[in-house]
Structures are given as structure tokens and as C-alpha cells.
Amino acid sequence: AATAAVGAVTLALGTASAVTAASASEHAAPAALGGNWYGAAPYVMPFDNSPPDLGPVMSATGQKSFQLAFILAPNGGGCSPTWDGTHPVSSDTQAKSVIDGIRAAGGDVTVSAGGYGGTKLGQTCADPSSTAAAYQQVISKYALKAIDFDLEEPEYENATAIHNEIGAAKILQQNNSGLYVSVTTAGTTGGEGTGWFGKQMLAEAKSQGFTPANYAIMPFDGGFNGSAAQISALEGFHSTLMSTFGWSSATAYAHEGVSLMNGRSDTGEYFRQADFQAVLDYATSHGLSRFTFWSVNRDRQCSPPDNNGQTSGTCSSVTQGSWDFTRYTAAFGGAPAAPPPTDPAPGACTAPAWSATSVYTGGMEVTYSKHTYKAKWWTQGETPGTADVWSDEGPCT
């Protein structure tokens, strides 16, 4: 999530408290939303950045889901969940009021753990099981059907923290039947869609045998120039998912998502309504399972509209109508889940079998474990499917 989201925590909910809260007993265990709604939940900060009244947002856009951010470790340390590091989940009534109001209006929420900055539970808890126990308090408190792990700076540079977070996600998935688990990480303009630490996170998930509903990259704050650069990053990430997990093209698309930033980003990029439409068209036509953005708090026009060339946590810094960008997530959430593209039947394995003793140079192809692999550079003795030097060209027979 964006740096612009991080500010002084406000103790009052502001206008967000205007969402009518139903009794806890009436809305404690709602039915899960269907369609793509958990993958279409835009981020909202309920304690900061002038949280909007979500009832009118729902009425104006048709949006049914929201992703409340962020669950962190306490600022003073410890392994107990808090909102923004300052509001203990155990004693919370304010976020609960917002959640109950969304549910009373026919919607539901997913809660995001992590984000940019702050101390994460994976950094302070001792191991995956204690990290999972902390997150389980959040799931139980709010009767959640979905949870998001936002794994980025600086946490994803800490291998132990990522081991704890991925391990916790796997435990939660196993212990909460039907729980929708998403993972969000940084995007890059390079050909692989995410950087070295993002790929290490994927490798950790593979080693633990964990598969979430999807992995989403954030193609902003990294030299992106509109939707064309974002779609290019998503294509690169699609290839990374295939090569990391051995997935087919269709399976990789079905486990891929995107988390955008509306308006002006922290680094001065601009993503306008036409960019959102282009990425939405790509997501739906390729069968992606998540399309979200940061944030509803920013989905309104500044005064002046360009905010004097500054990025804000409470408005978009571009000309817009109120909730223009939320309408794109509503379109994704309400649309029937698109079947992913059908992979063509694999062709015959024509490349020679890989040999551990042979020398390969960039561009040479081999067959290994019923897949064709292409060498990116000089290699010898590095097993296809496990070494980064090999690009998975797909299955063969």
C-alpha cells in the first residue's frame, strides 16, 4: 500500500461512523459473498485519512466489499493484533461498527495484514503457529470469510518474517474452511513483474506447499507510465507464476491479481479512469481473480483537482467524480467469474532431455519432467524448474 496512506492515526472514525451499525449478534456470521467480490474489495483505512461513509459509497457504485487496512503488531512490540499498531483488536468497537454497517447493507469485508511500513506480526511473533494464532483472533473477532497478506517493504526483506507470514496463511487456510486468502506484493517494470524479494516470497510459498486464492502485484510507485506498463508487468508476473509453480498459463492467470493506485501515486505517476478501464479489461479477458486498488479514502476529487501536484491520502489529485474508481472494482466484483483462457493441448517434447553434465548457453532448450525449458544464460548442473536460469516454456508430451 502507498506511503500516502501512512499518517497520524485518528482516534475518531469521522464520517465512517455514519454507516448504520447493526447488532453484533445479527451480523456476526454473514454468508460469504459470491461472484468475484472478495477479489474486488478496494482498500479502506477505517481509522485514518478521513474515512468516507461507506453506506453512500455502496449505494452510489454497487460495491459490496471492502478491504480494511491494516493489521499490525503493537507499536511497542508483541505478538497481538492491532489496527495500525495502535488500536488493539481485542478491545475494538470502531472497526467492528464499520464492518457491521457494511454487512447490514448487504456487503462484507476482508481485512488486510501488513502494508507499507509499520511492524508486522511476522516480525514479532516467534514462528508460523504463533503468527497464525494472532491472525486467528482477527478472523474470530469479525467472523471473517477473507483475509489479505500485504507483504512488502520492509517486511519482505526479512526471510524469517516471510516464513512466519506464509506459514500463518497456510495454517489459517487449513483451519478456517472456505477462507479466501489473498497475497499482495510489490510490482516492478522488469520482465518478471515483481522483484527479487517478491520472487523469494513466492519461493517460500512453494516450499511450504501453500497456494492462496491469488497473488496480486502493485504496479505503481516504480516508474510505471499508465496502463500499458501495468499490463506489461502483469504479463511478466504471469510468466513468473508459471515458472515458479509449474502452472499452466490458464492456472497462472486464475491465481493472479492486480492492486492499483488511483490518481497520483507517491512517486508522481498518474493513473486515470482510462487506465483503470484498460487494466480491468485485461483482468476480465484473461481470467484474473483479483482487481483492487488503494484506496477508497482517495476516491474523491481534491480541491483544487490536481492538489497542486501533490499526492494525498484523502483524494486522488486528478479530475474525477466521487467514487469513480470504486465503480471499476464494482464492475469486476459483480461480473460473472470469467472462465480462464483454455490452454492448448501440449505438443510433443522435441527438445533433447536435460543432462546434469552438459553445458547450456542462452536460448538452448531442453526437456525435463514433461516440460520444455529454455536457458536464459550459461548453465551447467542447475536443474530445470528449480533454478532461475531456466524459463519454463510449458508442458509437452
XYZ file of C-alpha atoms in Angstrom:
397
model
C 0.000 0.000 0.000
C 1.056 3.538 -0.631
C 3.185 5.794 1.537
C 0.402 8.361 1.209
C -1.747 6.031 3.282
C 0.513 6.358 6.293
C -0.287 9.309 8.510
C -1.183 10.276 12.044
C -3.807 7.834 13.267
C -7.124 9.498 14.005
C -8.975 8.151 17.003
C -12.388 9.074 15.638
C -13.912 7.305 12.646
C -15.199 10.600 11.281
C -17.938 10.176 8.746
C -17.329 6.420 8.543
C -19.293 6.128 11.778
C -22.358 7.228 9.843
C -22.618 3.765 8.343
C -25.500 2.241 10.258
C -24.198 -0.482 12.566
C -26.406 -3.490 13.159
C -26.173 -5.544 16.310
C -23.212 -7.903 16.598
C -25.467 -10.903 17.094
C -27.438 -10.128 13.933
C -24.395 -9.819 11.653
C -21.694 -11.826 13.436
C -21.590 -14.682 10.907
C -22.749 -13.472 7.467
C -22.960 -15.703 4.455
C -19.948 -15.418 2.191
C -20.347 -13.191 -0.842
C -20.441 -14.887 -4.219
C -19.003 -13.814 -7.554
C -15.663 -12.040 -7.550
C -16.441 -9.814 -4.578
C -13.577 -10.755 -2.242
C -11.165 -10.259 -5.132
C -12.780 -6.890 -5.901
C -12.541 -5.358 -2.426
C -10.820 -1.929 -2.571
C -8.703 -0.860 0.403
C -10.141 1.443 3.082
C -8.414 2.848 6.156
C -11.156 2.957 8.809
C -9.073 4.891 11.373
C -7.196 7.382 9.214
C -7.210 9.500 6.053
C -10.771 10.862 6.511
C -12.577 7.535 6.085
C -15.714 8.002 3.993
C -19.216 6.945 4.927
C -19.294 3.608 3.136
C -23.089 3.315 3.040
C -23.449 6.022 0.376
C -20.419 4.613 -1.473
C -22.188 1.262 -1.720
C -25.428 2.892 -2.859
C -23.707 5.041 -5.486
C -21.481 2.348 -7.006
C -22.948 -1.080 -6.286
C -19.748 -2.038 -4.451
C -20.370 -4.829 -1.931
C -16.921 -5.498 -0.467
C -14.129 -3.524 1.170
C -10.661 -4.388 2.401
C -9.943 -2.775 5.762
C -6.299 -1.890 6.434
C -4.045 -2.624 8.275
C -3.479 -5.246 10.976
C -0.003 -4.818 12.511
C 1.946 -5.781 15.609
C 1.664 -3.320 18.521
C 3.949 -0.321 18.145
C 5.503 -1.221 21.476
C 6.196 -4.794 20.387
C 4.454 -8.098 20.997
C 2.508 -10.758 19.156
C -1.055 -9.454 19.384
C -3.050 -7.932 16.501
C -3.735 -4.205 16.385
C -5.166 -1.787 13.865
C -2.346 0.448 12.605
C -0.172 -0.668 15.523
C -2.223 1.391 17.989
C -5.777 0.016 18.325
C -5.904 -3.493 19.868
C -8.260 -5.811 18.025
C -9.273 -7.369 21.355
C -10.965 -4.163 22.561
C -12.000 -2.704 19.209
C -15.516 -1.383 18.699
C -14.911 1.209 15.974
C -13.795 -1.036 13.102
C -16.437 -3.526 14.249
C -19.077 -0.826 13.819
C -17.918 -0.172 10.252
C -17.916 -3.899 9.446
C -21.400 -4.375 10.868
C -22.649 -1.426 8.847
C -21.244 -2.840 5.594
C -22.856 -6.183 6.336
C -26.177 -4.565 7.222
C -26.128 -3.019 3.742
C -25.645 -6.445 2.141
C -21.866 -6.415 1.800
C -18.863 -7.938 3.525
C -15.208 -7.240 4.250
C -11.773 -8.700 4.002
C -9.064 -7.466 6.374
C -5.521 -6.753 5.219
C -2.454 -7.543 7.294
C 0.812 -5.742 6.665
C 1.129 -2.907 4.175
C 3.949 -0.440 3.641
C 5.865 0.422 6.816
C 4.974 -0.439 10.387
C 5.919 -3.570 12.328
C 4.263 -6.749 11.117
C 3.185 -9.718 13.209
C 5.524 -11.952 11.212
C 8.412 -9.865 12.528
C 7.433 -10.049 16.211
C 5.790 -13.446 16.591
C 8.105 -16.393 17.228
C 7.003 -18.775 14.487
C 4.221 -19.502 11.972
C 1.895 -21.042 14.560
C 2.028 -18.069 16.935
C 1.656 -15.692 13.979
C -1.397 -17.653 12.856
C -2.844 -17.551 16.377
C -2.607 -13.751 16.341
C -4.389 -13.522 12.997
C -6.972 -16.063 14.134
C -8.051 -13.538 16.770
C -8.910 -11.137 13.939
C -10.787 -13.776 11.954
C -12.772 -14.869 15.013
C -13.484 -11.333 16.262
C -15.014 -10.215 12.966
C -16.256 -13.585 11.622
C -14.126 -13.074 8.520
C -14.553 -15.028 5.320
C -11.467 -13.455 3.728
C -8.042 -12.117 4.693
C -5.244 -10.442 2.728
C -1.493 -10.664 3.398
C 0.134 -7.480 2.092
C 3.810 -8.495 2.063
C 6.117 -5.654 1.052
C 8.693 -3.196 2.414
C 10.381 -3.649 4.784
C 8.968 -6.971 5.934
C 9.518 -8.950 2.758
C 13.266 -8.369 3.022
C 13.187 -10.390 6.261
C 13.237 -14.102 5.386
C 12.122 -15.174 8.876
C 9.189 -12.766 8.849
C 8.045 -14.012 5.427
C 8.404 -17.623 6.592
C 6.139 -16.776 9.547
C 3.578 -14.914 7.414
C 3.322 -17.560 4.692
C 3.233 -20.320 7.298
C 0.486 -18.482 9.165
C -1.513 -18.022 5.962
C -1.304 -21.752 5.286
C -2.440 -22.609 8.845
C -5.361 -20.181 8.642
C -6.406 -21.596 5.284
C -6.399 -25.102 6.761
C -8.197 -24.178 9.996
C -10.934 -21.957 8.550
C -12.991 -23.805 5.958
C -13.564 -21.787 2.812
C -11.388 -18.869 3.918
C -10.389 -16.664 0.966
C -6.692 -15.838 1.308
C -5.020 -13.311 -0.970
C -1.394 -12.193 -1.078
C -0.276 -8.742 -2.249
C 3.289 -7.735 -3.056
C 5.271 -5.075 -4.898
C 5.284 -4.830 -8.689
C 8.201 -3.885 -10.922
C 8.556 -2.737 -14.514
C 11.032 -5.530 -15.196
C 10.098 -8.528 -17.271
C 9.190 -10.664 -14.250
C 6.511 -8.405 -12.736
C 7.997 -8.379 -9.256
C 11.491 -8.007 -7.829
C 13.925 -10.348 -6.113
C 12.175 -10.217 -2.744
C 8.798 -10.832 -4.336
C 10.187 -13.894 -6.080
C 11.722 -15.097 -2.824
C 8.287 -14.811 -1.213
C 6.828 -16.970 -3.991
C 9.631 -19.488 -3.485
C 8.824 -19.601 0.236
C 5.175 -20.314 -0.546
C 6.200 -23.086 -2.919
C 8.491 -24.643 -0.330
C 5.676 -24.669 2.224
C 3.116 -26.054 -0.228
C 0.871 -23.012 0.173
C -1.466 -21.823 -2.593
C -3.671 -18.776 -1.915
C -6.661 -17.686 -3.969
C -4.297 -15.353 -5.787
C -1.098 -13.329 -5.758
C -1.529 -9.671 -6.695
C 1.198 -7.233 -7.649
C 1.024 -3.450 -7.147
C 2.177 -1.872 -10.428
C 2.753 1.652 -9.163
C 5.468 3.627 -7.327
C 8.083 2.078 -9.557
C 8.379 4.059 -12.787
C 5.111 2.911 -14.339
C 3.699 5.021 -17.152
C -0.023 4.327 -17.306
C -1.904 1.136 -18.029
C 0.376 -0.172 -20.787
C 3.276 -0.510 -18.329
C 0.961 -2.078 -15.755
C -0.336 -4.683 -18.185
C 3.231 -5.461 -19.247
C 4.128 -6.086 -15.599
C 1.107 -8.370 -15.200
C 2.205 -10.391 -18.225
C 5.682 -10.677 -16.732
C 4.237 -11.757 -13.399
C 2.094 -14.315 -15.191
C 5.269 -15.872 -16.590
C 6.869 -15.786 -13.141
C 3.911 -17.646 -11.630
C 4.129 -20.307 -14.334
C 7.872 -20.825 -13.939
C 7.781 -20.785 -10.120
C 4.907 -23.176 -9.560
C 4.880 -25.137 -12.807
C 1.370 -23.874 -13.555
C -0.210 -23.790 -16.961
C -0.992 -20.403 -18.484
C -4.678 -20.638 -17.540
C -3.935 -21.707 -13.962
C -1.471 -18.851 -13.530
C -3.985 -16.271 -14.753
C -6.619 -17.719 -12.408
C -4.242 -17.210 -9.456
C -3.140 -13.715 -10.480
C -4.409 -10.327 -9.373
C -3.654 -6.628 -9.513
C -3.779 -3.895 -6.886
C -3.754 -0.419 -8.439
C -3.413 3.123 -7.084
C -5.939 5.672 -8.245
C -4.889 9.125 -9.364
C -1.425 10.425 -8.479
C 0.964 7.916 -6.912
C 3.603 8.668 -4.280
C 6.267 8.944 -6.979
C 4.239 11.207 -9.258
C 2.837 8.622 -11.681
C -0.736 9.216 -12.854
C -3.388 6.547 -13.247
C -6.671 7.903 -14.515
C -10.039 6.361 -15.216
C -8.991 5.210 -18.696
C -6.032 3.342 -17.164
C -8.322 1.555 -14.726
C -10.654 0.595 -17.583
C -7.786 -0.809 -19.647
C -6.449 -2.906 -16.768
C -9.987 -4.048 -15.906
C -10.496 -5.183 -19.500
C -7.218 -7.101 -19.322
C -8.139 -8.678 -15.972
C -11.560 -9.861 -17.100
C -10.453 -11.075 -20.532
C -7.574 -13.100 -19.078
C -9.478 -14.577 -16.138
C -7.592 -12.830 -13.308
C -9.233 -13.385 -9.928
C -8.429 -10.082 -8.209
C -8.787 -6.427 -9.170
C -8.472 -3.907 -6.341
C -6.938 -0.508 -5.592
C -5.544 1.847 -2.974
C -7.809 3.421 -1.800
C -11.460 4.399 -1.314
C -10.234 7.120 1.056
C -8.583 8.686 -2.024
C -11.519 8.129 -4.412
C -12.728 11.735 -4.471
C -11.571 14.946 -6.083
C -9.126 17.255 -4.339
C -9.562 20.994 -4.165
C -8.005 22.103 -6.459
C -8.423 18.911 -8.505
C -4.674 18.462 -9.078
C -3.905 19.157 -5.387
C -1.095 21.438 -6.567
C 0.833 18.457 -7.887
C 0.917 16.667 -4.527
C -0.166 13.157 -3.564
C -2.808 12.906 -0.852
C -4.176 10.120 1.315
C -7.683 11.620 1.190
C -8.182 12.496 -2.515
C -6.829 11.420 -5.896
C -5.140 14.577 -7.302
C -6.915 14.031 -10.657
C -10.212 15.309 -12.020
C -12.954 12.861 -11.134
C -16.438 12.316 -9.816
C -16.880 10.907 -6.347
C -16.192 7.145 -6.273
C -15.283 6.938 -9.980
C -12.561 4.368 -9.298
C -14.707 2.245 -6.976
C -17.056 1.717 -9.900
C -14.343 -0.325 -11.609
C -13.984 -2.736 -8.686
C -17.793 -2.937 -8.534
C -17.829 -3.934 -12.204
C -15.233 -6.638 -11.533
C -16.976 -7.907 -8.400
C -20.433 -8.032 -9.923
C -19.392 -9.609 -13.199
C -19.713 -13.368 -13.543
C -16.431 -15.072 -12.823
C -14.848 -15.354 -16.273
C -13.542 -18.781 -17.208
C -9.792 -18.567 -17.626
C -8.334 -18.994 -21.112
C -8.112 -22.586 -22.218
C -4.611 -23.891 -22.677
C -3.992 -25.672 -25.969
C -3.125 -29.326 -25.703
C 0.606 -29.671 -25.100
C 2.675 -30.626 -28.096
C 5.341 -33.256 -28.339
C 8.588 -32.877 -26.373
C 11.046 -32.146 -29.187
C 13.978 -30.694 -27.224
C 16.683 -33.096 -26.008
C 16.483 -34.348 -22.453
C 18.309 -32.236 -19.873
C 21.663 -33.579 -18.731
C 23.321 -32.550 -15.475
C 26.751 -32.743 -17.089
C 26.027 -30.829 -20.293
C 26.789 -27.136 -20.766
C 23.921 -24.947 -21.985
C 24.012 -21.366 -23.214
C 21.277 -18.772 -23.503
C 18.467 -19.806 -25.865
C 19.119 -23.559 -25.754
C 16.104 -25.727 -24.965
C 15.790 -28.995 -23.046
C 13.052 -31.365 -21.976
C 12.693 -32.129 -18.275
C 9.772 -33.602 -16.313
C 7.424 -33.280 -19.341
C 8.160 -29.553 -19.744
C 10.264 -27.630 -22.240
C 12.768 -25.257 -20.629
C 14.876 -22.544 -22.264
C 18.206 -21.413 -20.781
C 18.496 -17.690 -20.064
C 22.293 -17.759 -19.859
C 25.220 -20.186 -19.452
C 24.457 -23.044 -17.085
C 25.620 -26.485 -16.083
C 24.193 -28.799 -13.441
C 21.286 -26.494 -12.494
C 18.007 -28.435 -12.526
C 15.163 -27.002 -14.664
C 12.151 -25.985 -12.598
C 14.248 -25.135 -9.551
C 16.925 -22.770 -10.898
C 16.205 -19.225 -12.089
C 18.413 -19.746 -15.139
C 15.669 -21.819 -16.781
C 12.491 -20.339 -18.276
C 9.537 -22.769 -18.340
C 8.174 -22.846 -21.894
C 5.220 -25.054 -20.935
C 4.238 -28.733 -20.772
C 4.898 -31.224 -23.516
C 4.138 -34.889 -24.119
